[in-house]
CSV table of N, CA and C in Angstrom, one decimal:
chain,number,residue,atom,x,y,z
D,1,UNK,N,24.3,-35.0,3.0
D,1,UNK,CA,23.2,-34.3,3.5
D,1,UNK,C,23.0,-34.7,5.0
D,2,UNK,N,23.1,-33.6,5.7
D,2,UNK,CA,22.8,-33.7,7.4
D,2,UNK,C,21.1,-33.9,7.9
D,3,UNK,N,20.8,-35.1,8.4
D,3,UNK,CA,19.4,-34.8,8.3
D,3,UNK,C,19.0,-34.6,9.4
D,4,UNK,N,19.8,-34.4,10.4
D,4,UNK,CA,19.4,-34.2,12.1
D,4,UNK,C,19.4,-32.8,12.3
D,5,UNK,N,19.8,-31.8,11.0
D,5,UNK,CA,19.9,-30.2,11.2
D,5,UNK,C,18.7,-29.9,11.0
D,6,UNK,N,18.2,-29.0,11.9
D,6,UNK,CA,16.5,-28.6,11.9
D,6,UNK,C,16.3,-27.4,11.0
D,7,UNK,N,15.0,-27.0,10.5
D,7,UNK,CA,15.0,-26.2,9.4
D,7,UNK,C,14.3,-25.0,10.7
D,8,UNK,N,14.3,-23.9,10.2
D,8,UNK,CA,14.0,-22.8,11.3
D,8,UNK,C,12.7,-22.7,11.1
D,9,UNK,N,12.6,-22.4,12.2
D,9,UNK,CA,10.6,-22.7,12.4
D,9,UNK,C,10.5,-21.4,13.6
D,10,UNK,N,9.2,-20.8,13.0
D,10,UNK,CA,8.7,-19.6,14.3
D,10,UNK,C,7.5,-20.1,14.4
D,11,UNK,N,7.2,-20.1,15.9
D,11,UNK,CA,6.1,-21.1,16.7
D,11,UNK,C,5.1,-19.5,15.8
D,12,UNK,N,3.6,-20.3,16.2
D,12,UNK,CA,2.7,-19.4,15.8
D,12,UNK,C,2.3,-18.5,17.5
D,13,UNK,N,2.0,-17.4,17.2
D,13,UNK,CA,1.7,-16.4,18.9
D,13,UNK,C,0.4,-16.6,19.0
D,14,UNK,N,-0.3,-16.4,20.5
D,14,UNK,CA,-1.9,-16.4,20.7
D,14,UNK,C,-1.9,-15.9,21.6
D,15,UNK,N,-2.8,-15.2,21.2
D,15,UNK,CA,-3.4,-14.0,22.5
D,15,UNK,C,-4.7,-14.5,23.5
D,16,UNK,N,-4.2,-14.9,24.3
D,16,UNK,CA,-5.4,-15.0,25.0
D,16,UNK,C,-6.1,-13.6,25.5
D,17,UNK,N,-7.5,-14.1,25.7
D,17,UNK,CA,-8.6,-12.7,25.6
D,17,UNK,C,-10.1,-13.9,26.4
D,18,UNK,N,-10.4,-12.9,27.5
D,18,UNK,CA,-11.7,-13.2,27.9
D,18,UNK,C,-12.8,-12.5,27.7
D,19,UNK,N,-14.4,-13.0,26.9
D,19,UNK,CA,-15.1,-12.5,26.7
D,19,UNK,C,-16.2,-12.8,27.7
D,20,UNK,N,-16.9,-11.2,28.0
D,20,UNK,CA,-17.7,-10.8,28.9
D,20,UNK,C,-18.9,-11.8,29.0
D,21,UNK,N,-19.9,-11.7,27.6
D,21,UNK,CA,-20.9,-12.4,27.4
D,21,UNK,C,-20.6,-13.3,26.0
D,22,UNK,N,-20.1,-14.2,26.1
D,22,UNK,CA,-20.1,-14.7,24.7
D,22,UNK,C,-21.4,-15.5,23.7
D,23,UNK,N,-21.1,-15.1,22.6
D,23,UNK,CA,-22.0,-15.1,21.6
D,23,UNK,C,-22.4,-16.4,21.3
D,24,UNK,N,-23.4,-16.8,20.8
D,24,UNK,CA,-23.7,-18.1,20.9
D,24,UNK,C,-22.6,-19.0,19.7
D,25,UNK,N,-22.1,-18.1,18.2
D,25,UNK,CA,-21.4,-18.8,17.6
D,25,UNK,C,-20.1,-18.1,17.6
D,26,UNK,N,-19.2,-18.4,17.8
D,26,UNK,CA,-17.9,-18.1,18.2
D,26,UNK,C,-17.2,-18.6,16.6
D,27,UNK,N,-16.4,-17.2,15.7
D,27,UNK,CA,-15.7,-17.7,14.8
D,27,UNK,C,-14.2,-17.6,15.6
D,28,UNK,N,-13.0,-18.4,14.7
D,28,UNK,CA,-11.4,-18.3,15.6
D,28,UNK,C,-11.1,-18.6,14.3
D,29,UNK,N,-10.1,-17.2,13.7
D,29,UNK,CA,-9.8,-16.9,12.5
D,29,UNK,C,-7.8,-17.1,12.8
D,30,UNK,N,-6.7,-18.2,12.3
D,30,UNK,CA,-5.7,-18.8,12.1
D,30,UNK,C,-5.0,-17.6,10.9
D,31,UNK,N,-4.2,-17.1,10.8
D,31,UNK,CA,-3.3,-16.5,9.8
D,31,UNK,C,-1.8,-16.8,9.7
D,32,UNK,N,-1.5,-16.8,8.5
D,32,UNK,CA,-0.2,-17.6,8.1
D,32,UNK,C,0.1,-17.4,6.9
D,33,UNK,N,1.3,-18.0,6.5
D,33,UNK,CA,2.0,-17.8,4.8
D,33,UNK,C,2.2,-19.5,4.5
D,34,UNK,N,1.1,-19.5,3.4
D,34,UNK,CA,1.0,-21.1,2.7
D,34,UNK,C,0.7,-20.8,1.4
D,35,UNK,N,1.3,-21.6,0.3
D,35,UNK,CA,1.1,-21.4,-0.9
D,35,UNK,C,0.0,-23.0,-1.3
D,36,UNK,N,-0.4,-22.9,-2.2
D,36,UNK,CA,-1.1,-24.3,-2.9
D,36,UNK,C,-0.4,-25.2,-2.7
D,37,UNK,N,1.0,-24.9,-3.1
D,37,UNK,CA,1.8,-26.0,-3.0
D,37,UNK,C,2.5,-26.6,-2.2
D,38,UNK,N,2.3,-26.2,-1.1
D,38,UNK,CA,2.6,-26.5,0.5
D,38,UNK,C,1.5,-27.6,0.8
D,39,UNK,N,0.3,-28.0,0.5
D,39,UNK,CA,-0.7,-29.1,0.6
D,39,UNK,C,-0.7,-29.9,-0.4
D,40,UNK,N,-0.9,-31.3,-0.4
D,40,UNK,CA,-1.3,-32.6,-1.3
D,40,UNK,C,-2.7,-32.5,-1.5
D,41,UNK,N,-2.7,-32.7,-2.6
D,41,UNK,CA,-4.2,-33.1,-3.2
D,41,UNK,C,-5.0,-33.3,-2.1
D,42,UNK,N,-6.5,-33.3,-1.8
D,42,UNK,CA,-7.0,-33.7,-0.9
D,42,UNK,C,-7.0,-33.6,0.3
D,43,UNK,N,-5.5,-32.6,1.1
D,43,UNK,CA,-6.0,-32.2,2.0
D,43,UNK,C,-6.3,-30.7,2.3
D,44,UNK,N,-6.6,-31.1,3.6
D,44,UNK,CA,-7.7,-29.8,4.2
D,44,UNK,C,-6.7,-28.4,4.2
D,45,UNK,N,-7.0,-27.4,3.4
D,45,UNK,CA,-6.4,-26.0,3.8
D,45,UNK,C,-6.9,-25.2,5.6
């Protein structure tokens, strides 16, 4: 087993965007492909 071969990874993209008047609560919504079983017990989704 070669352990120095890297597995293929696509960086995540972001759009930067300036807002005129911003709102006092700002939500920033992340999208992705993760299954349950990609996390250990106890941690954070």
């Amino acid at each position: 087993m070669n352990v120095n071969k890297k597995l293929p990874y696509e960086a995540p993209v972001a759009d930067a965007f300036q807002l005129s008047a911003a709102p006092l609560n700002i939500c920033i919504q992340f999208s992705g492909e993760a299954g349950f079983e990609d996390f250990e017990e106890g941690e954070a989704l």
